[in-house]
mmCIF file of C-alpha atoms and ligand atoms in Angstrom:
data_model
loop_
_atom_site.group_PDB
_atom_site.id
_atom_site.type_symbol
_atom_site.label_atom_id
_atom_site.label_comp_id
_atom_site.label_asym_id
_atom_site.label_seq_id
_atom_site.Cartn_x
_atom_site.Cartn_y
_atom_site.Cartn_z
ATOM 1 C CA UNK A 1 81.836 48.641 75.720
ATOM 2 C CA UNK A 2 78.528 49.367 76.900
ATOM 3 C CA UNK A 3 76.891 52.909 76.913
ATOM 4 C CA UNK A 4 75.087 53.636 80.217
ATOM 5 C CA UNK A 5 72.433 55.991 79.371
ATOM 6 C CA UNK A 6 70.489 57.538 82.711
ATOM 7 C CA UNK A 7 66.593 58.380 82.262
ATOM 8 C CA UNK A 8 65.206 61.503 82.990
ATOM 9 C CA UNK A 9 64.328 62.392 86.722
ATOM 10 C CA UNK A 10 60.493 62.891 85.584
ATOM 11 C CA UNK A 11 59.096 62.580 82.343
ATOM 12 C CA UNK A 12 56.191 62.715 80.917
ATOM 13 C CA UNK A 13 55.128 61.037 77.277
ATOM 14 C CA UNK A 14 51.791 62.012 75.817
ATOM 15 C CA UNK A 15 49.949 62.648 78.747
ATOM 16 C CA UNK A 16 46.122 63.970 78.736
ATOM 17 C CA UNK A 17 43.382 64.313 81.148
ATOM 18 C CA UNK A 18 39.915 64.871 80.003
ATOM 19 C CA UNK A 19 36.972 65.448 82.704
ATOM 20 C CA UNK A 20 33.336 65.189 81.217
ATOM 21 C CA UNK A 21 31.406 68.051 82.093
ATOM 22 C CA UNK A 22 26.955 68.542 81.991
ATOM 23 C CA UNK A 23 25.843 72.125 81.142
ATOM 24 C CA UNK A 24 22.871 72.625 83.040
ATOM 25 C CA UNK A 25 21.228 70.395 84.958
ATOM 26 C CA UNK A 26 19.727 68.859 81.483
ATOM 27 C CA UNK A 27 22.380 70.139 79.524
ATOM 28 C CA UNK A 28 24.775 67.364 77.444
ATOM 29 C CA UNK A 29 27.672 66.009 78.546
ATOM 30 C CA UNK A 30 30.517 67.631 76.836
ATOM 31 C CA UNK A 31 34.295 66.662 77.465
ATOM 32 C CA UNK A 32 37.122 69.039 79.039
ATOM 33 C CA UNK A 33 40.770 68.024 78.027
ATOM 34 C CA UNK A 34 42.298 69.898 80.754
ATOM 35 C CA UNK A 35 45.765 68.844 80.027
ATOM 36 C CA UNK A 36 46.075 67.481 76.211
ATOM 37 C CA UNK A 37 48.992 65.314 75.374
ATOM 38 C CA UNK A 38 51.863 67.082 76.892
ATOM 39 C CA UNK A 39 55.132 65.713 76.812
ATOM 40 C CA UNK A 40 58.352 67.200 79.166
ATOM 41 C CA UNK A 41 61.315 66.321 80.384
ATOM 42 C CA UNK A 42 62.930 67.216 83.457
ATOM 43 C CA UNK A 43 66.740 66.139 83.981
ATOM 44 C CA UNK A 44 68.375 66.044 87.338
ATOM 45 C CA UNK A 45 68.601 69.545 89.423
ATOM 46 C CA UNK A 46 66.795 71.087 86.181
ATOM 47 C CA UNK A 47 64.082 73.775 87.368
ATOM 48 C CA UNK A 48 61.394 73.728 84.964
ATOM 49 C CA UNK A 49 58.893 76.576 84.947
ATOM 50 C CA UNK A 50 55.687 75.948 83.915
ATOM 51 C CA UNK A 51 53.492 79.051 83.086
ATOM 52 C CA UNK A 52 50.177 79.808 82.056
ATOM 53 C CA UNK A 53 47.229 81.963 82.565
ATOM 54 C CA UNK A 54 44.699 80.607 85.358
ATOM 55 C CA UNK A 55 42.863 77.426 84.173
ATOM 56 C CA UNK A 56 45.179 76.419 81.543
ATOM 57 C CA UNK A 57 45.831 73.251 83.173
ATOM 58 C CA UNK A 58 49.004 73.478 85.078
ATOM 59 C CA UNK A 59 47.658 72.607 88.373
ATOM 60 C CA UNK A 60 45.927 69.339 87.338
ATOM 61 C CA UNK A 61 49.104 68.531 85.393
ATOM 62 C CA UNK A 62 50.303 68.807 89.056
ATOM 63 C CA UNK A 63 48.506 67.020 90.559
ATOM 64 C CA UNK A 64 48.576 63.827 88.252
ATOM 65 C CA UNK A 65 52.533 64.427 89.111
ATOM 66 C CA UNK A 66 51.690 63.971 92.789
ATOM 67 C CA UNK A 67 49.339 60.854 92.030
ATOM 68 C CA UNK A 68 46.132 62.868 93.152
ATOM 69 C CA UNK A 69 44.722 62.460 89.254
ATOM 70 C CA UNK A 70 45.220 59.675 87.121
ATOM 71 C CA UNK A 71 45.861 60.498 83.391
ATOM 72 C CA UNK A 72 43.034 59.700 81.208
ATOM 73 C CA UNK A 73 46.189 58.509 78.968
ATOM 74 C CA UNK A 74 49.915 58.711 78.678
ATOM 75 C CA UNK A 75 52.449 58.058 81.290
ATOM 76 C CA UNK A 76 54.211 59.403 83.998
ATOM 77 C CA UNK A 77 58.040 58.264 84.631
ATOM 78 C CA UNK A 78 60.064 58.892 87.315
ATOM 79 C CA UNK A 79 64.007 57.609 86.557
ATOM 80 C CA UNK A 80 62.740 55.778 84.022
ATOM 81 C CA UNK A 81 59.544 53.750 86.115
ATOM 82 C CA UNK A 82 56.048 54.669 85.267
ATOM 83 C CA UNK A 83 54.660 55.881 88.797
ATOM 84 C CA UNK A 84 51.689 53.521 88.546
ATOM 85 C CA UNK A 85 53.876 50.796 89.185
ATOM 86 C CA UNK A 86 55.713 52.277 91.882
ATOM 87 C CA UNK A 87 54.879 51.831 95.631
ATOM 88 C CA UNK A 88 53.228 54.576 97.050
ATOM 89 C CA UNK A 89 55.296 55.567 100.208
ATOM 90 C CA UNK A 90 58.204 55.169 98.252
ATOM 91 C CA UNK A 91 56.928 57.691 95.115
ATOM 92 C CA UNK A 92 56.105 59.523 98.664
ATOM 93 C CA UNK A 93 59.450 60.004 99.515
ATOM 94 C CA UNK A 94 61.063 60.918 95.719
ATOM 95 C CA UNK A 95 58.092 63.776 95.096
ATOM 96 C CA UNK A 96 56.721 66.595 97.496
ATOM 97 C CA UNK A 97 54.432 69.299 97.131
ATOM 98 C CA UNK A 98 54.564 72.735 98.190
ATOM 99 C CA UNK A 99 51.309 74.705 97.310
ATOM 100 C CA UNK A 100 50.056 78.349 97.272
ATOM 101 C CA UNK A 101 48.778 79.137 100.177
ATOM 102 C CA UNK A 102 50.534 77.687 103.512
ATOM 103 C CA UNK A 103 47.716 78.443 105.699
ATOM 104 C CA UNK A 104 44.979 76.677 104.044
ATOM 105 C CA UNK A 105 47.895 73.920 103.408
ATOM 106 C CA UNK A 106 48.523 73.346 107.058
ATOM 107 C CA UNK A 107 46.584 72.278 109.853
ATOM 108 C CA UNK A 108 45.693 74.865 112.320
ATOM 109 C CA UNK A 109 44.793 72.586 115.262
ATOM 110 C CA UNK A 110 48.686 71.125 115.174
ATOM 111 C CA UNK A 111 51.915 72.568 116.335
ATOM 112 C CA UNK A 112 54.189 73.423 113.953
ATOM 113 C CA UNK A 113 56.306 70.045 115.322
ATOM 114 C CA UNK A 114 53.571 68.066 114.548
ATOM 115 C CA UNK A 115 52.744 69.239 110.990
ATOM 116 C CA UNK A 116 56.594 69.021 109.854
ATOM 117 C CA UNK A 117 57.073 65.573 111.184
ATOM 118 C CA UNK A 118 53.895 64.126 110.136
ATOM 119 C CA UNK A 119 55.268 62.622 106.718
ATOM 120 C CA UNK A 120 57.982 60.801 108.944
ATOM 121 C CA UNK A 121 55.627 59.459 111.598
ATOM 122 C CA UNK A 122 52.871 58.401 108.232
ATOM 123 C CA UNK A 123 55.862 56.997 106.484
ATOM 124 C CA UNK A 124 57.233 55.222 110.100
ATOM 125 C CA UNK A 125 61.051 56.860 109.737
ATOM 126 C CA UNK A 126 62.893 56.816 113.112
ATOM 127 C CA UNK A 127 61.501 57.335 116.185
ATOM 128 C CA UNK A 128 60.201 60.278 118.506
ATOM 129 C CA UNK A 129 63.805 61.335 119.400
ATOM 130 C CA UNK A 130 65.071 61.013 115.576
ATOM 131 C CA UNK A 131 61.934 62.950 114.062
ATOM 132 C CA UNK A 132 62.215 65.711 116.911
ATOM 133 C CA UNK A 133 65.658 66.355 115.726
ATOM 134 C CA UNK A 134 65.207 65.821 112.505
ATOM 135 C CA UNK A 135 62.212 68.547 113.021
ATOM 136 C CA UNK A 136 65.286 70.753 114.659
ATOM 137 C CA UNK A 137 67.331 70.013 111.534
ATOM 138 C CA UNK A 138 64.899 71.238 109.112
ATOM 139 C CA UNK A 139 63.961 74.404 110.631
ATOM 140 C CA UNK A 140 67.462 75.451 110.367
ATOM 141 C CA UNK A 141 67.565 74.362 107.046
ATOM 142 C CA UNK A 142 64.232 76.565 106.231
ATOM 143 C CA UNK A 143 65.740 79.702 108.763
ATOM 144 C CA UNK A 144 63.389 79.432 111.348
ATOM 145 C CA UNK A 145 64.531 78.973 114.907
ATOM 146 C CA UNK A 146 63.655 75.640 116.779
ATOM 147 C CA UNK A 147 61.390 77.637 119.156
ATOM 148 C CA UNK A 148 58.245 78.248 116.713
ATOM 149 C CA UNK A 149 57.944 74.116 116.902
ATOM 150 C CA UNK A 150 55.211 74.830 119.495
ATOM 151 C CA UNK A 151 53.737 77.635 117.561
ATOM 152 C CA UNK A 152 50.682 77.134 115.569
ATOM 153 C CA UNK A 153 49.731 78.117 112.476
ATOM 154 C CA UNK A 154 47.879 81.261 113.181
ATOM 155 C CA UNK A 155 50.814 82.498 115.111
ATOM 156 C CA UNK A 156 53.290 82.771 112.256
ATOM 157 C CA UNK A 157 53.683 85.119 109.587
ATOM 158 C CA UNK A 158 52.417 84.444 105.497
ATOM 159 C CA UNK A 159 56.329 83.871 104.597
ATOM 160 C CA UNK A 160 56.895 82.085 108.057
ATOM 161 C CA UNK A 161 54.309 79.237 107.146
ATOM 162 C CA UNK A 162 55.365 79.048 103.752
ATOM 163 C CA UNK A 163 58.783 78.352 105.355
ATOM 164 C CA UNK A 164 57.171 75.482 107.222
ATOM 165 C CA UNK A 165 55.517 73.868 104.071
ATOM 166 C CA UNK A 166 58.695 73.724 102.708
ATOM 167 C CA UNK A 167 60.265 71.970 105.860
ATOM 168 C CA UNK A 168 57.289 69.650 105.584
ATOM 169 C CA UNK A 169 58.433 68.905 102.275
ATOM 170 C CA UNK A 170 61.976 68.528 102.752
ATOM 171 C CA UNK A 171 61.950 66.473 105.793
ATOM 172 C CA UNK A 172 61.564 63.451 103.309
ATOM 173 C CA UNK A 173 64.577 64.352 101.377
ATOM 174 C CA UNK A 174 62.067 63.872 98.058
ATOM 175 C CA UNK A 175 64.465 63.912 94.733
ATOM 176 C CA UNK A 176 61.642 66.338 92.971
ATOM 177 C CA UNK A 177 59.258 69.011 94.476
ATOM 178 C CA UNK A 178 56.314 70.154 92.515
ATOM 179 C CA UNK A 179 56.177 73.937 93.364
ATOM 180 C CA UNK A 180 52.611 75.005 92.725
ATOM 181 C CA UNK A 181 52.532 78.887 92.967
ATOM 182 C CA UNK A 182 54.404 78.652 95.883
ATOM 183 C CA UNK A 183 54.649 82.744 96.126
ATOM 184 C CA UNK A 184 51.773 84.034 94.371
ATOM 185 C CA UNK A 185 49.590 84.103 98.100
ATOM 186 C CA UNK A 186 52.420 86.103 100.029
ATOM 187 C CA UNK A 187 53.455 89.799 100.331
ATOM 188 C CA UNK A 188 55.478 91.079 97.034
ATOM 189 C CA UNK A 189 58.461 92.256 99.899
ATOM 190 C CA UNK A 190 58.163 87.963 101.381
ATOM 191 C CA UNK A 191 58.058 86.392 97.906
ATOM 192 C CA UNK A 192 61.802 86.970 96.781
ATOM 193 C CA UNK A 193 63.039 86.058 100.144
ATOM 194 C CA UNK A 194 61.005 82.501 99.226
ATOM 195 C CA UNK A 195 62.575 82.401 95.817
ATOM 196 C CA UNK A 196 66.495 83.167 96.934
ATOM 197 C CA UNK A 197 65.228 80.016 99.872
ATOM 198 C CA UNK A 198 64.412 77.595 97.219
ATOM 199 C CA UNK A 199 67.464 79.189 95.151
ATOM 200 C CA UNK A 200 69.567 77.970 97.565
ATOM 201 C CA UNK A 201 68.128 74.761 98.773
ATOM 202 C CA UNK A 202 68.261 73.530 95.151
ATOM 203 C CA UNK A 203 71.615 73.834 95.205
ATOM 204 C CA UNK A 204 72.419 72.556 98.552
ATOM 205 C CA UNK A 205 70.105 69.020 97.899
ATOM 206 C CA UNK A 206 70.527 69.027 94.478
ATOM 207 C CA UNK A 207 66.659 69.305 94.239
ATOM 208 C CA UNK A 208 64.591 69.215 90.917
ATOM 209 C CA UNK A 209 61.933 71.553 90.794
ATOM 210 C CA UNK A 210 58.659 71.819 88.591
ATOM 211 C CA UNK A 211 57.491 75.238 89.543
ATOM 212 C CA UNK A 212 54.223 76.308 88.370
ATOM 213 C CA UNK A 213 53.142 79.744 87.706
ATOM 214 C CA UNK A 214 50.835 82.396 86.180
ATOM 215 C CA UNK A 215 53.825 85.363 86.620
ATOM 216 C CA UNK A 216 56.809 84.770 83.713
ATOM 217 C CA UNK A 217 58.784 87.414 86.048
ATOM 218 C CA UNK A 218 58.766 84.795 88.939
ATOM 219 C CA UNK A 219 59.917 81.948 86.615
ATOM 220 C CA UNK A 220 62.943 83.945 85.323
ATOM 221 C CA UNK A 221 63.901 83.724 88.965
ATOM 222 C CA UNK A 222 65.036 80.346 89.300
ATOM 223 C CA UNK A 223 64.178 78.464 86.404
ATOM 224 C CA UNK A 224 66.625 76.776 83.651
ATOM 225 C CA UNK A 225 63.792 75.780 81.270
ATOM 226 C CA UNK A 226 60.429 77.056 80.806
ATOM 227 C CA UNK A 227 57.288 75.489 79.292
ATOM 228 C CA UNK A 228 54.407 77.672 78.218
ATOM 229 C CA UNK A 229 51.119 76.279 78.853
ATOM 230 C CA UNK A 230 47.987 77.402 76.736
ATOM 231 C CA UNK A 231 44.190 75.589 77.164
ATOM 232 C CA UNK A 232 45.939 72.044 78.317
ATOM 233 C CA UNK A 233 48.776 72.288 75.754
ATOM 234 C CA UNK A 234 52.612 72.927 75.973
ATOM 235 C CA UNK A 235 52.830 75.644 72.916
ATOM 236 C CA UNK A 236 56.580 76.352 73.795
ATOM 237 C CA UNK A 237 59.018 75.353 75.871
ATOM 238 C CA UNK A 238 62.680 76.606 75.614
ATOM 239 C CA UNK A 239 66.164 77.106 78.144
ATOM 240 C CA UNK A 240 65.205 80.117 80.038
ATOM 241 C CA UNK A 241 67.730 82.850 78.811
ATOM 242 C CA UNK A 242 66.741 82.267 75.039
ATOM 243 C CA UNK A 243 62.546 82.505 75.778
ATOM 244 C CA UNK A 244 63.321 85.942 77.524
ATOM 245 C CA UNK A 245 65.239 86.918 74.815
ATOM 246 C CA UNK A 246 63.752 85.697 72.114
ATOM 247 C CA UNK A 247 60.279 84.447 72.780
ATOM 248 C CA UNK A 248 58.599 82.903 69.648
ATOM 249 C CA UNK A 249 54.896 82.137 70.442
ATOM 250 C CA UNK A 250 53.143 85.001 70.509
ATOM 251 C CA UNK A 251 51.487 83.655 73.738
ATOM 252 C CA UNK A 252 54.852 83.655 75.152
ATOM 253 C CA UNK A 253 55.398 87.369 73.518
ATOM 254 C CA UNK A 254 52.547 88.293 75.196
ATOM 255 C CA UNK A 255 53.061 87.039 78.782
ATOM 256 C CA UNK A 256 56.537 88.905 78.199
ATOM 257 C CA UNK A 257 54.702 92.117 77.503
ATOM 258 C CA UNK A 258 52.493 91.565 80.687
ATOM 259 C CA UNK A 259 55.722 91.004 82.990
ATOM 260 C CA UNK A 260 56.972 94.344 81.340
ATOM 261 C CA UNK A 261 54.017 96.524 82.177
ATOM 262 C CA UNK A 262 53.305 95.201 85.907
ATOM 263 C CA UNK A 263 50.644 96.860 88.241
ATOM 264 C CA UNK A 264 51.223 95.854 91.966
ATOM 265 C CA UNK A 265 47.398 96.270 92.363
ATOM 266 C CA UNK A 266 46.984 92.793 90.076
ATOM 267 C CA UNK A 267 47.446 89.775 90.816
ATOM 268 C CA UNK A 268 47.065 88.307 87.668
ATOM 269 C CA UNK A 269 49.748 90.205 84.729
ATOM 270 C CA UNK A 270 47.360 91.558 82.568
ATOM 271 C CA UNK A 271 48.439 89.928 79.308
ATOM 272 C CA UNK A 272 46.270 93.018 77.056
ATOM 273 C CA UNK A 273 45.257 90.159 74.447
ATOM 274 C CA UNK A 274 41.870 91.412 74.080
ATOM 275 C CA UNK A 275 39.447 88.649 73.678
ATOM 276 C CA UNK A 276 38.816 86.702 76.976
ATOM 277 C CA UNK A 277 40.235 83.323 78.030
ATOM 278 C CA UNK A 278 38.259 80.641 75.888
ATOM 279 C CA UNK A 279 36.096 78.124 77.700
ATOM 280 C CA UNK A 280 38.219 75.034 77.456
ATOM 281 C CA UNK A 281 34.837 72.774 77.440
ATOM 282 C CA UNK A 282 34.435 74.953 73.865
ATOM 283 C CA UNK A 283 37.667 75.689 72.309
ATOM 284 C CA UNK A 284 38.286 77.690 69.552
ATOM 285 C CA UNK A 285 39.204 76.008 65.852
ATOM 286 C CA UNK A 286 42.542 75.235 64.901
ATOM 287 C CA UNK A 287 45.193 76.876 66.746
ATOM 288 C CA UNK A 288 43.028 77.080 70.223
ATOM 289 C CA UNK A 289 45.227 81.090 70.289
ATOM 290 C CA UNK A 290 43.624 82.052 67.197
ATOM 291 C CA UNK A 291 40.930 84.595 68.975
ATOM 292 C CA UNK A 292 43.326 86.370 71.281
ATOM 293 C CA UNK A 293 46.279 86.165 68.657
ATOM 294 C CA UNK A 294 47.745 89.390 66.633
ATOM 295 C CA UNK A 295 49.451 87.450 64.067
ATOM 296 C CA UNK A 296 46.684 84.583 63.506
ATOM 297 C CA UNK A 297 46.644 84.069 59.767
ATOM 298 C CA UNK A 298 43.368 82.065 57.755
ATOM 299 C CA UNK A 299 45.351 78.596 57.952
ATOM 300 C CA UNK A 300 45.364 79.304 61.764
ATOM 301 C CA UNK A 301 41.415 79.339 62.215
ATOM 302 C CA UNK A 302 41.322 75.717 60.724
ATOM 303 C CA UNK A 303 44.051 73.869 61.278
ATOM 304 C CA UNK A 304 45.921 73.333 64.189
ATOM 305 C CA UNK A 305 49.741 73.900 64.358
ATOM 306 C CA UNK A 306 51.984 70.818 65.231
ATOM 307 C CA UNK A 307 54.753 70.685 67.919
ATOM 308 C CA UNK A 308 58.262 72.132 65.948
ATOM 309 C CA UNK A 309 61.852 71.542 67.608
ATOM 310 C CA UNK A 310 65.022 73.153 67.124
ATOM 311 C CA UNK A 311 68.385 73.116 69.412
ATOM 312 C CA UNK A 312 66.327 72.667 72.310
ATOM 313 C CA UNK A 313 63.384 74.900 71.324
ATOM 314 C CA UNK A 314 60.194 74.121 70.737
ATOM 315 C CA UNK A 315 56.953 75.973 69.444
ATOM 316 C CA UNK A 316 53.191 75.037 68.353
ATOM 317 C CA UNK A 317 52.762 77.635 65.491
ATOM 318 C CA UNK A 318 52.276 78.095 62.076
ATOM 319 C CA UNK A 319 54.199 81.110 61.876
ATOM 320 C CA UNK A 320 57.291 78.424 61.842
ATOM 321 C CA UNK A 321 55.954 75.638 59.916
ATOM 322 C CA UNK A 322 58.512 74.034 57.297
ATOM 323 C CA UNK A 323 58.255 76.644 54.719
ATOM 324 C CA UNK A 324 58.801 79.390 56.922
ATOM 325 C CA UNK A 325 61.607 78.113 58.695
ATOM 326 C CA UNK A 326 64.037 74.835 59.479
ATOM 327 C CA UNK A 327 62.204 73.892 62.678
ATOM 328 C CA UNK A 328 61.511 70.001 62.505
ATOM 329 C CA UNK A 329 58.804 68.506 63.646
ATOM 330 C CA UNK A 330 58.601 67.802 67.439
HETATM 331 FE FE1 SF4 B 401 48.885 82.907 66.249
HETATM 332 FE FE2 SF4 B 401 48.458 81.294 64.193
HETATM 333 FE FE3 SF4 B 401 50.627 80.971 65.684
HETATM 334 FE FE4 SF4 B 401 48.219 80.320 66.631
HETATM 335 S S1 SF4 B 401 49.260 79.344 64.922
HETATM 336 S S2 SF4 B 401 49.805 81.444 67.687
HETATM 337 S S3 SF4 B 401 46.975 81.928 65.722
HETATM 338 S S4 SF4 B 401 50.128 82.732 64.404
#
């Protein structure tokens, strides 16, 4: 009897990308790892959150999802393929994008039936009459009425064109869509009406969701996993309900604290860690945390910690190394 095992939706394995960056105009080249050996695993209809302050490499670990970047190295699977050796149009049509801000996302100069049925006209699905229905279809879907397909952009609300980049993405009935702060540009009254919309469309197309963002509170919303994301690493990642209960990196503890004490007037959750975000070109010593962190000890200034797993947990910090605690190595 054979065992049938089935391979992740998306995975990735060791994957880093590392710019190289001149100070000045005669200053020396020095090299950014923007996203530094990260490793995840996404199963069918799982909703991963990935969270992070600004500039800790989440969207360029989006975009080497979408095929935008190329990983300096590592590899990128999709059911099991690396998507280097998978056709374009067809990766096209298994992964979709929605990004932050709908109106810089879609053309102004096109109707709204035009922008939602350009992947099927690029991707040559059906013909006028199929698209224009299928353009009809979607905007139900989405809950917006088949009129606004001869709006424009500029005529439609922040939440209204966020609605249409989400028909854009749907329309090619994609297996995975990379959420990339999908609510962070929109009203604070708009953004849970866009979270309960992707709620339910997960469950109704069985979608798989990466959804990136800076806000913990927005993540607790709709994800089933969460990966925290610190200066291009993955530092924990843990099944939702046990992170908010029990977070264990005191990054993690901190982003907690910031979703606790919000202020409407920021954007950002002021995380209260003190020191500033390090400059990922020069990163601190050991544990990269070890300037902002209230329970850095003298091992963490030198050394840094190595990827521990337990029952589906997983944290980068000495605070659980082996004689502390039974977490195995990652
Ligand atoms: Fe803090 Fe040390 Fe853990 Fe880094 S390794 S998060 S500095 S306790």
């Amino acid at each position: 009897m054979t065992t049938e095992t089935t391979a992740p939706v998306l995975e990735l394995k060791n994957v880093s990308k590392t710019y190289t960056i001149k100070q000045g105009m005669f200053g020396e080249k020095k090299p950014l790892r923007a996203v530094n050996d990260v490793s995840l695993k996404l199963e069918r209809g799982d909703v991963l959150g990935l969270v992070g302050e600004s500039g800790c490499g989440k969207s360029t670990l989006a975009k080497i999802l979408l095929g935008l970047e190329a990983p300096t190295s590592g590899e990128v699977l999709v059911d099991g393929e690396p998507i280097g050796d998978q056709n374009r149009r067809i990766l096209a049509r298994r992964i979709q994008p929605i990004f932050q801000d709908p109106y810089s996302s879609l053309n102004p100069r096109k109707s709204i039936r035009d922008i939602i049925s350009l992947p099927l006209r690029v991707h040559k699905i059906g013909n006028s009459a199929s698209q224009e229905k299928a353009v009809r279809d979607i905007l139900d879907v989405v809950g917006l009425p088949a009129r606004v397909m001869n709006s424009y952009p500029n005529q439609m609300s922040g939440g209204q064109r966020q609605r249409v980049a989400i028909a854009r993405a749907l329309i090619m009935k994609p297996e995975i869509v990379i959420c990339d702060e999908p609510t962070s540009a929109l009203d604070v009254s708009v953004q849970s009406q866009i979270l309960n919309l992707l709620v339910e469309l997960r469950r109704e197309f069985g979608l798989t969701y990466l959804f990136i963002s800076h806000n913990l509170a927005v993540v607790e919303h709709l994800a089933t996993r969460v990966a925290v994301m610190y200066l291009g690493r993955i530092v924990e990642e843990s099944p939702v309900d046990a992170l908010f209960d029990a977070p264990r990196h005191p990054y993690t503890e901190a982003l907690l604290a910031s979703v606790l004490t919000p202020d409407p007037d920021l954007d950002v959750p002021d995380t209260h860690l003190g020191a500033a975000y390090p400059n990922p070109i020069d990163p601190p010593s050991g544990c990269h945390f070890h300037p902002r962190c209230a329970k850095a000890m003298d091992i963490c200034k030198q050394t840094a910690p190595t990827l521990l797993a337990e029952g589906g947990r997983k944290v980068e910090c000495h605070l659980y190394d082996e004689n502390r605690t039974s977490l195995q190595p990652a």
